[in-house]
PDB file of N, CA and C in Angstrom:
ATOM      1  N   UNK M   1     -56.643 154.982 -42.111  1.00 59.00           N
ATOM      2  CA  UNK M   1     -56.210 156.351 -42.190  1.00 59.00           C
ATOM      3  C   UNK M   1     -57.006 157.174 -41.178  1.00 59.00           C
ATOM      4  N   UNK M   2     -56.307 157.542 -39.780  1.00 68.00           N
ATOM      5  CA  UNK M   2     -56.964 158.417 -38.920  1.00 68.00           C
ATOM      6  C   UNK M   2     -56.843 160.139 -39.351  1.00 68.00           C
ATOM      7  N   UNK M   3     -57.872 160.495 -39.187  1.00 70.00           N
ATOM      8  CA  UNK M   3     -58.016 162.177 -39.394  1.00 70.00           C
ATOM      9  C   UNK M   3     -57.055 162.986 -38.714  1.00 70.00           C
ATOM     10  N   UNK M   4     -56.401 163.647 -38.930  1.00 83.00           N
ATOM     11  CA  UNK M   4     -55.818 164.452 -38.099  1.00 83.00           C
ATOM     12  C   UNK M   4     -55.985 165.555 -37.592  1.00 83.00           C
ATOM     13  N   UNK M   5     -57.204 166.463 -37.844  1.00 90.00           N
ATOM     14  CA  UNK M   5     -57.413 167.945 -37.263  1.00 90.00           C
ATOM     15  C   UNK M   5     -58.803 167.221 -36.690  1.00 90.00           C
ATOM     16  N   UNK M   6     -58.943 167.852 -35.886  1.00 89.00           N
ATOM     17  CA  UNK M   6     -60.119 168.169 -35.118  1.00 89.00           C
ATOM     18  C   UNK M   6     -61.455 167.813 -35.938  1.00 89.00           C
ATOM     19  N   UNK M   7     -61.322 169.141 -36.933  1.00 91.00           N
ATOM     20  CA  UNK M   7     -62.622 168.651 -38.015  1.00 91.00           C
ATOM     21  C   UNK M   7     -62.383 167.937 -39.412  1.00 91.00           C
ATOM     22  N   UNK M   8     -61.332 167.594 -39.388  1.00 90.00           N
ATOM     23  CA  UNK M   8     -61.129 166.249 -40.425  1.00 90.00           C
ATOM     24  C   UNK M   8     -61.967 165.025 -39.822  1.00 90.00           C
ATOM     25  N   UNK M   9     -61.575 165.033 -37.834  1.00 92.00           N
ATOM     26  CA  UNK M   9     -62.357 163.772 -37.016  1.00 92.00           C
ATOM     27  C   UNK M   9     -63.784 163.794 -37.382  1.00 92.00           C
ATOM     28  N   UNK M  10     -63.998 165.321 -37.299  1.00 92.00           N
ATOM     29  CA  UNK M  10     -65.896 165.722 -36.915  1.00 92.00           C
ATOM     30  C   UNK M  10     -66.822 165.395 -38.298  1.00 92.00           C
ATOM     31  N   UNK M  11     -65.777 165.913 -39.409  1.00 93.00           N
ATOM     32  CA  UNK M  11     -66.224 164.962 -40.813  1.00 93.00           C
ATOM     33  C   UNK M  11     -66.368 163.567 -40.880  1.00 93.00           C
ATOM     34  N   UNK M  12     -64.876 162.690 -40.205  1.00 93.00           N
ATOM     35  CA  UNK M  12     -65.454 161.516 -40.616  1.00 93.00           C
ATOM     36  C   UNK M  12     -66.259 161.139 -40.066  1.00 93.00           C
ATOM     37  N   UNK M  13     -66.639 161.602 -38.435  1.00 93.00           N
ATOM     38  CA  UNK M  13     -67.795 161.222 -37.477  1.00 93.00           C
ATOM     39  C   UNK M  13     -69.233 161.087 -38.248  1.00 93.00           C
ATOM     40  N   UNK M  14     -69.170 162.421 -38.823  1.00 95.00           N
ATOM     41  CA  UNK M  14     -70.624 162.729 -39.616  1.00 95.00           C
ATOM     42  C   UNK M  14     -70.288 161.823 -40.768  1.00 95.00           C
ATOM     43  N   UNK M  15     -69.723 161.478 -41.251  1.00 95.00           N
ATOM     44  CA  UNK M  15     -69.917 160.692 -42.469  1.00 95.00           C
ATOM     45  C   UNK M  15     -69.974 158.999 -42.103  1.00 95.00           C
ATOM     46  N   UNK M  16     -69.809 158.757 -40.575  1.00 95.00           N
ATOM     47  CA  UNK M  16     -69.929 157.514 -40.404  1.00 95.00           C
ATOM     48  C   UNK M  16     -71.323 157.602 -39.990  1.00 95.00           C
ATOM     49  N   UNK M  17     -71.940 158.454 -39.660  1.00 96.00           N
ATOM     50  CA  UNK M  17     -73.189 158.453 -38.678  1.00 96.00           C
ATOM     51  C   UNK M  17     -74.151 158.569 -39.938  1.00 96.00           C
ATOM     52  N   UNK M  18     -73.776 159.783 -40.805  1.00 96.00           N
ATOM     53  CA  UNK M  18     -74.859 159.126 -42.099  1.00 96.00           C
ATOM     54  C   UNK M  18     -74.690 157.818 -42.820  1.00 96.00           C
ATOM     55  N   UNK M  19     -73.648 157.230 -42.589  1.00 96.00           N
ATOM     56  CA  UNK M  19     -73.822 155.699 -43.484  1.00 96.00           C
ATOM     57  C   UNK M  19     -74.117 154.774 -42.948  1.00 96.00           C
ATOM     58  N   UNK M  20     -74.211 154.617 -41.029  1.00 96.00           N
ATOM     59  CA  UNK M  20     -74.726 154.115 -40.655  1.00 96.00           C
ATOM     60  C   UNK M  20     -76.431 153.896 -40.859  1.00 96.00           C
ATOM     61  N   UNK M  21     -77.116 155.347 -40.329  1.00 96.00           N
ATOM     62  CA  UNK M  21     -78.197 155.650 -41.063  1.00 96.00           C
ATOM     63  C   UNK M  21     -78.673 155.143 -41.799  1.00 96.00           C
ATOM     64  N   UNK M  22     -77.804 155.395 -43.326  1.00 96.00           N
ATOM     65  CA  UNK M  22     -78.465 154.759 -44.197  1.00 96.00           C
ATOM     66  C   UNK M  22     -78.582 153.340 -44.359  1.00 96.00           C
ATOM     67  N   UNK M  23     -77.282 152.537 -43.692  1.00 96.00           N
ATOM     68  CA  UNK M  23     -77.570 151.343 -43.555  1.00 96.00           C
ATOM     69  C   UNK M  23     -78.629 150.607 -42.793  1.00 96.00           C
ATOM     70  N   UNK M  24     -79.246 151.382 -41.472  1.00 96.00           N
ATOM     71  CA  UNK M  24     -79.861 150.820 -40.867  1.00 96.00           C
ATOM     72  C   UNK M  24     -81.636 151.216 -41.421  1.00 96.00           C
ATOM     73  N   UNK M  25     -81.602 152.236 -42.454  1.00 95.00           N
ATOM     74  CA  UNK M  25     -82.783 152.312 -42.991  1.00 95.00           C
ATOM     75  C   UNK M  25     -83.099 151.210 -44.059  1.00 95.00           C
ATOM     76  N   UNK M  26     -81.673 150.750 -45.076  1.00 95.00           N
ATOM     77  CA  UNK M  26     -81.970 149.653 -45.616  1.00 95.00           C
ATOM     78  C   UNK M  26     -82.285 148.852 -45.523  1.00 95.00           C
ATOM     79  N   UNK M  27     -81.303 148.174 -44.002  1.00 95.00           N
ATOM     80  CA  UNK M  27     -81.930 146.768 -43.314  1.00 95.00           C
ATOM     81  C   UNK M  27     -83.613 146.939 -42.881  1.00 95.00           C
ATOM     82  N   UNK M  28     -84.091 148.292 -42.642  1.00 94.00           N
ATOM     83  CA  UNK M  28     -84.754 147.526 -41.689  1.00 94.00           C
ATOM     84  C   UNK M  28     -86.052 147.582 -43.205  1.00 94.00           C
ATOM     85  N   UNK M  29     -85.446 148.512 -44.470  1.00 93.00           N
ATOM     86  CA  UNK M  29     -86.271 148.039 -45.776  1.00 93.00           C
ATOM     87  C   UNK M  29     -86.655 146.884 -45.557  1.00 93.00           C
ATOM     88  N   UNK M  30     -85.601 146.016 -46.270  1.00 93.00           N
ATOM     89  CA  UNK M  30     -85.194 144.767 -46.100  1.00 93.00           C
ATOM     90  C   UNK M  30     -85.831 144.174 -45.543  1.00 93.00           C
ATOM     91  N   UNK M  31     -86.351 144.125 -44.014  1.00 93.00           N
ATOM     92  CA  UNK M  31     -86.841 143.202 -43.414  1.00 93.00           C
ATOM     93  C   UNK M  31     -88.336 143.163 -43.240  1.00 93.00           C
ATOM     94  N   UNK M  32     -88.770 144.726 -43.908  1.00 93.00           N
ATOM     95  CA  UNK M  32     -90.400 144.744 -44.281  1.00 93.00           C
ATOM     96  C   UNK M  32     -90.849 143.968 -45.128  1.00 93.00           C
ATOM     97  N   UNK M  33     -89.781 143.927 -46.483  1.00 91.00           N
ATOM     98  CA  UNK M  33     -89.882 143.455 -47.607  1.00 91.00           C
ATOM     99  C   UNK M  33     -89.807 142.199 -47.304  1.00 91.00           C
ATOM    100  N   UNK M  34     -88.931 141.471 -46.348  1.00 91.00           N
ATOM    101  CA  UNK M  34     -88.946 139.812 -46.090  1.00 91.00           C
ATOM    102  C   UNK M  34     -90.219 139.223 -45.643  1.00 91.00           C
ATOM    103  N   UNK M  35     -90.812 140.086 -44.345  1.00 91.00           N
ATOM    104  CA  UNK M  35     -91.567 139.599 -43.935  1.00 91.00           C
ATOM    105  C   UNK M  35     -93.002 139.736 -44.539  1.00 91.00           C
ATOM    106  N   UNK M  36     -93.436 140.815 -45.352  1.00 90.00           N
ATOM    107  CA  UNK M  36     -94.522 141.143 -46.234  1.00 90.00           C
ATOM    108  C   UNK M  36     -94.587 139.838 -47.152  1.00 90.00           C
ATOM    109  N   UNK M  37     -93.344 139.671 -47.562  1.00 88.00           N
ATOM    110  CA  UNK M  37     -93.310 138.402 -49.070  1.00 88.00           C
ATOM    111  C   UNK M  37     -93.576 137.279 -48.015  1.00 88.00           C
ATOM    112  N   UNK M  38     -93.109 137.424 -46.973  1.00 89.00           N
ATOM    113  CA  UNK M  38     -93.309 135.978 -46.161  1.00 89.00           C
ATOM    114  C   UNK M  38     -94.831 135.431 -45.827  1.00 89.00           C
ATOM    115  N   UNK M  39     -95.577 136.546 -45.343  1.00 90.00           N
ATOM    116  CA  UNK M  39     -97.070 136.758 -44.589  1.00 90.00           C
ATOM    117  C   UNK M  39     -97.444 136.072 -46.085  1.00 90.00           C
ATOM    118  N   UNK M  40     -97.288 137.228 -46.884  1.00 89.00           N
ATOM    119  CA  UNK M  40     -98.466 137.062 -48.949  1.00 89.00           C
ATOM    120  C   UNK M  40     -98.196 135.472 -48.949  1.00 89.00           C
ATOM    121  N   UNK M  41     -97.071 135.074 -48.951  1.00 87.00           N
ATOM    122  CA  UNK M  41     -96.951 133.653 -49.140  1.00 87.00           C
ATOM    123  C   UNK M  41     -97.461 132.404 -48.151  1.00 87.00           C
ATOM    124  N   UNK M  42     -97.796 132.741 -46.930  1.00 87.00           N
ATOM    125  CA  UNK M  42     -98.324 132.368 -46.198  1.00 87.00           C
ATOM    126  C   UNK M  42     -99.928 132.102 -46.629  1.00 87.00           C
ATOM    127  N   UNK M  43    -100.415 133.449 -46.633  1.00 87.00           N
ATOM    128  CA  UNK M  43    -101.807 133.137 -46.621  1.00 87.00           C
ATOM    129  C   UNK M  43    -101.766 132.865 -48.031  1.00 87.00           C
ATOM    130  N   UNK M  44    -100.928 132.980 -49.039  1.00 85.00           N
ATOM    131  CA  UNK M  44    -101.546 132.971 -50.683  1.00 85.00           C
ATOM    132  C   UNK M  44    -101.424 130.679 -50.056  1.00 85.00           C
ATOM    133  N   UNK M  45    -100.486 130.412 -49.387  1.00 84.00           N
ATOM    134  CA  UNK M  45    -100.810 128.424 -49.570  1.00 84.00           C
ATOM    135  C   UNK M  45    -101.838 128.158 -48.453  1.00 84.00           C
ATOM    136  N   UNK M  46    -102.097 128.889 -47.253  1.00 84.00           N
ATOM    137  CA  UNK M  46    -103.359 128.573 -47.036  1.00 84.00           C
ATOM    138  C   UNK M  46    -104.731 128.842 -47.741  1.00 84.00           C
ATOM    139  N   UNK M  47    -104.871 130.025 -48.453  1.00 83.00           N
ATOM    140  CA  UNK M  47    -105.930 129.905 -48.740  1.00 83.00           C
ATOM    141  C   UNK M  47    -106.099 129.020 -50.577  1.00 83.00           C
ATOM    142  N   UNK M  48    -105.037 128.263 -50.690  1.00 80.00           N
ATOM    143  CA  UNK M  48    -104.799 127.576 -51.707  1.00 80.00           C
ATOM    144  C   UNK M  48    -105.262 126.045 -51.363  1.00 80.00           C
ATOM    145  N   UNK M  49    -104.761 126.109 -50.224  1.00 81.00           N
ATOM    146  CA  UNK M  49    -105.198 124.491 -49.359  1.00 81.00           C
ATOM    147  C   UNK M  49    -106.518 124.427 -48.855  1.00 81.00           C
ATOM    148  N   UNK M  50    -107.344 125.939 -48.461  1.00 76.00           N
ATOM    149  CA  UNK M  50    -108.874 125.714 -47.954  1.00 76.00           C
ATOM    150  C   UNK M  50    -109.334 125.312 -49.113  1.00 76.00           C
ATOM    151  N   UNK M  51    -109.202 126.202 -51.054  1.00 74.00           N
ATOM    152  CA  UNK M  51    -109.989 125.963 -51.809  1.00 74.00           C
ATOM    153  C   UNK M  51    -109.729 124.442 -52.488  1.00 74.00           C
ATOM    154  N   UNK M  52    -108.477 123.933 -52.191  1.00 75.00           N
ATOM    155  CA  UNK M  52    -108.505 122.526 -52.587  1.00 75.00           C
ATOM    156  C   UNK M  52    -109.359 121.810 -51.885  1.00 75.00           C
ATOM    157  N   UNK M  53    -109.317 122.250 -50.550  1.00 72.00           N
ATOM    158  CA  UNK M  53    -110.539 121.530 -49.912  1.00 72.00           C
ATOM    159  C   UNK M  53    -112.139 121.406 -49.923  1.00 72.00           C
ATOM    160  N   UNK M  54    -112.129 122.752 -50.003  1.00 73.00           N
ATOM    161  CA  UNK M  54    -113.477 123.109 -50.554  1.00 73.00           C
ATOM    162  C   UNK M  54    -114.390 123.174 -52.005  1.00 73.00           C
ATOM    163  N   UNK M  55    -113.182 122.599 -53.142  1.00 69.00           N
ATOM    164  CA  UNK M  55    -113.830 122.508 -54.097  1.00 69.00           C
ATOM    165  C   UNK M  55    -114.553 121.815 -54.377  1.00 69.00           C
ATOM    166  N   UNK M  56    -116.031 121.453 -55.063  1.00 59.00           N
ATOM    167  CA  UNK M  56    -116.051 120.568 -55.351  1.00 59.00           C
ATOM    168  C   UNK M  56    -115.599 119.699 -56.312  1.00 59.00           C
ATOM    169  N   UNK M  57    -115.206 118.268 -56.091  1.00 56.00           N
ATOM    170  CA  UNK M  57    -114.930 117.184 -56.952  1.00 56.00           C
ATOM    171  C   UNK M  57    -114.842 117.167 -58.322  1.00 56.00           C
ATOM    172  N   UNK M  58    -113.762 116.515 -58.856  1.00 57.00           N
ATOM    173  CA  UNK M  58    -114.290 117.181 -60.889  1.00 57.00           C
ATOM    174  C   UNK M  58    -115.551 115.540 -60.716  1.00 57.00           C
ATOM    175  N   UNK M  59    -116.284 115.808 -61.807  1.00 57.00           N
ATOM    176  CA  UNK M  59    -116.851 114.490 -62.236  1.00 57.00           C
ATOM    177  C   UNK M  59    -116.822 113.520 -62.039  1.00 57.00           C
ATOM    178  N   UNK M  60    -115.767 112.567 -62.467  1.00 59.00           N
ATOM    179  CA  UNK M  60    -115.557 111.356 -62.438  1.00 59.00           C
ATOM    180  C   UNK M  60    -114.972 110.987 -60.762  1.00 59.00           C
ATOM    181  N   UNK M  61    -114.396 111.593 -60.267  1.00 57.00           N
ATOM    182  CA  UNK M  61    -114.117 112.048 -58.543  1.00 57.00           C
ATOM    183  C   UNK M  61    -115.605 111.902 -58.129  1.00 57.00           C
ATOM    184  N   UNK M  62    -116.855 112.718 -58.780  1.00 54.00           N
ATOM    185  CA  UNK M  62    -117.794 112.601 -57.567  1.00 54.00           C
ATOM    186  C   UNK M  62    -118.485 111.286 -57.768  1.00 54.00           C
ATOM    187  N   UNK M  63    -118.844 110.361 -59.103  1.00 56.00           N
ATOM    188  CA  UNK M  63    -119.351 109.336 -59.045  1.00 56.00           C
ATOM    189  C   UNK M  63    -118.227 108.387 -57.827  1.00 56.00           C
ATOM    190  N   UNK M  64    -117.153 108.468 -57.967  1.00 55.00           N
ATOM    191  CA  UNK M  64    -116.406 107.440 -57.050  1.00 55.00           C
ATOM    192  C   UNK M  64    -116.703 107.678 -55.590  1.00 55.00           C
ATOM    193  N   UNK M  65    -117.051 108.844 -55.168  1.00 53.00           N
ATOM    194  CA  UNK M  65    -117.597 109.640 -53.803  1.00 53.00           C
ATOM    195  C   UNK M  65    -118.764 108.885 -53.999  1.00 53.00           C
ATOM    196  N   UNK M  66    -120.004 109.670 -54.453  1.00 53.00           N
ATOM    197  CA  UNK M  66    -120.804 108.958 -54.580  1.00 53.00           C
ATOM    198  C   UNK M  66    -121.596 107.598 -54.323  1.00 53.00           C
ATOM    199  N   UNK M  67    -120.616 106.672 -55.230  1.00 51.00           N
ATOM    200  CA  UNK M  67    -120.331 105.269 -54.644  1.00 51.00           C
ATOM    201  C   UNK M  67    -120.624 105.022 -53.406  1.00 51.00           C
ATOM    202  N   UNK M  68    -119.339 105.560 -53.049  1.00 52.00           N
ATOM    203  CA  UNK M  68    -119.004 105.367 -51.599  1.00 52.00           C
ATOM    204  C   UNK M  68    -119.691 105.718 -50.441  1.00 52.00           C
ATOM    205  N   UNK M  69    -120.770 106.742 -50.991  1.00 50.00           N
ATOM    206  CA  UNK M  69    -121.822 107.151 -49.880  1.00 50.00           C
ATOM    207  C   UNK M  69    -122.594 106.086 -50.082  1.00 50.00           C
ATOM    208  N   UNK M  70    -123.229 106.020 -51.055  1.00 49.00           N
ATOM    209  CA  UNK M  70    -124.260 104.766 -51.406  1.00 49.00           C
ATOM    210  C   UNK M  70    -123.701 103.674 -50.628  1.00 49.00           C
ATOM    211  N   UNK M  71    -122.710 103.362 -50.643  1.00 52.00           N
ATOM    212  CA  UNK M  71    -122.268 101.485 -49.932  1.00 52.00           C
ATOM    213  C   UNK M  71    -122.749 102.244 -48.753  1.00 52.00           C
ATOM    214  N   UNK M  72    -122.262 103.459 -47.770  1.00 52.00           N
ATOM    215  CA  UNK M  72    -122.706 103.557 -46.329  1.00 52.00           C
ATOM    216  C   UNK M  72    -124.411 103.906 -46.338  1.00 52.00           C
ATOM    217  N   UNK M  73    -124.791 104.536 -46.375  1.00 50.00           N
ATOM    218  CA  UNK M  73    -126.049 104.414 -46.320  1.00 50.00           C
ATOM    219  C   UNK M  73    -127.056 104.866 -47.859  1.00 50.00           C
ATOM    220  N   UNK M  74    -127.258 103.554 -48.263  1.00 49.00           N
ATOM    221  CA  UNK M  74    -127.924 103.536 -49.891  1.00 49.00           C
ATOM    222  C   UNK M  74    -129.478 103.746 -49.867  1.00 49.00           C
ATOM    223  N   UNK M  75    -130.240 103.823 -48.474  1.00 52.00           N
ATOM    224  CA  UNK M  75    -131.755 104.210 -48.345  1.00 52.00           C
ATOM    225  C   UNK M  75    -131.574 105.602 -48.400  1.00 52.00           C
ATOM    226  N   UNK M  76    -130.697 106.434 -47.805  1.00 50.00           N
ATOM    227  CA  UNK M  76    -130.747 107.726 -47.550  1.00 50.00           C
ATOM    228  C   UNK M  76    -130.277 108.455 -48.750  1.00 50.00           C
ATOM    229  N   UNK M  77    -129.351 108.022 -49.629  1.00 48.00           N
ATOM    230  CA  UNK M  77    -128.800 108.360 -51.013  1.00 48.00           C
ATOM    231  C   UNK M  77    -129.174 108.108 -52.154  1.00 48.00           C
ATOM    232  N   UNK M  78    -129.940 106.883 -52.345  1.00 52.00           N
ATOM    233  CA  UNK M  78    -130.288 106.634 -53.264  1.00 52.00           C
ATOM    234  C   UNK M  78    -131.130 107.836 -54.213  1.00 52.00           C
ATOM    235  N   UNK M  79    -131.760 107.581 -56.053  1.00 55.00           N
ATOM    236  CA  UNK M  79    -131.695 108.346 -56.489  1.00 55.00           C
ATOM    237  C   UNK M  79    -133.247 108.084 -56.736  1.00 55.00           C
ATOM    238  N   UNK M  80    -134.334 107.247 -55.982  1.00 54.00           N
ATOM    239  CA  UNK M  80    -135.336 106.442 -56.339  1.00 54.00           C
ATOM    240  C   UNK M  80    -136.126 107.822 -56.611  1.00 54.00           C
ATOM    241  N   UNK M  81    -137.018 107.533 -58.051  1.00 53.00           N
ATOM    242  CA  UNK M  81    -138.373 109.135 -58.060  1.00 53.00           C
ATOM    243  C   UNK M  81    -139.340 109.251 -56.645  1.00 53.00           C
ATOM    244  N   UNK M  82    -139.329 109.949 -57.186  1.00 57.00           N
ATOM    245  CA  UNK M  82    -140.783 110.191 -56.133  1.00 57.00           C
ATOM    246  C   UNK M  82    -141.867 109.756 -56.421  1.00 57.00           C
ATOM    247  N   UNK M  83    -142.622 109.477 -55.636  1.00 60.00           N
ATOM    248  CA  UNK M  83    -144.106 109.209 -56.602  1.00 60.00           C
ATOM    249  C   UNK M  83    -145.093 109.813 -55.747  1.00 60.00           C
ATOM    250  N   UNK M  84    -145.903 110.647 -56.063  1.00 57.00           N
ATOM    251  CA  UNK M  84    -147.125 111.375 -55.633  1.00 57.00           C
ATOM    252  C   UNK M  84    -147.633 110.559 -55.056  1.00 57.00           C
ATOM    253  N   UNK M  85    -148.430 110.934 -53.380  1.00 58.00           N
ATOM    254  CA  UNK M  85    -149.211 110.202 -52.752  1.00 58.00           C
ATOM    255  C   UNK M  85    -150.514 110.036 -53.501  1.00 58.00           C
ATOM    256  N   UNK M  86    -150.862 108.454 -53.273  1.00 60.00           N
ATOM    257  CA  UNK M  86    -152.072 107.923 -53.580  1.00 60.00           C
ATOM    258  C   UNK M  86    -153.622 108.566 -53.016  1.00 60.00           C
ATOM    259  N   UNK M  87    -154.633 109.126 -53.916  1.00 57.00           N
ATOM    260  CA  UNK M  87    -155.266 109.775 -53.182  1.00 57.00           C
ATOM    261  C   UNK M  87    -156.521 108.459 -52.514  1.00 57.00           C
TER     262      UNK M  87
END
């Protein structure tokens, strides 16, 4: 349905130019909101993957570590007391 007076046109002009507007304020909502949730989710699995890395071991994990240091070097790990020098 084309306008037929002059300012029937100049109305629908203005009424396309505000809905454009508003559409292009939504999108570009929209794409704050994508990329904000995108970044949070980003760093929320990296810094999920440093503290897996960085935790330490539950228990039974560190005796099996443990172990395993001992087989590589068992003089340097070992758990031997100390004994006060002889005077």
């Amino acid at each position: 349905m084309e306008p037929k007076t002059p300012q029937q046109r100049a109305e629908y002009l203005e009424q396309l130019q505000r809905e454009t507007k508003k559409n292009q304020k939504a999108y570009q909502k929209k794409l704050i909101g994508d990329t904000v949730r995108r970044r949070y989710s980003e760093l929320w699995l990296r810094k999920k993957s440093y503290k897996e890395r960085t935790i330490a071991p539950a228990p039974e994990d560190a005796k099996a570590v443990e172990r395993d240091i001992t087989m590589i070097a068992p003089a340097f790990y070992t758990k031997a007391p100390r004994t006060a020098p002889k005077p």
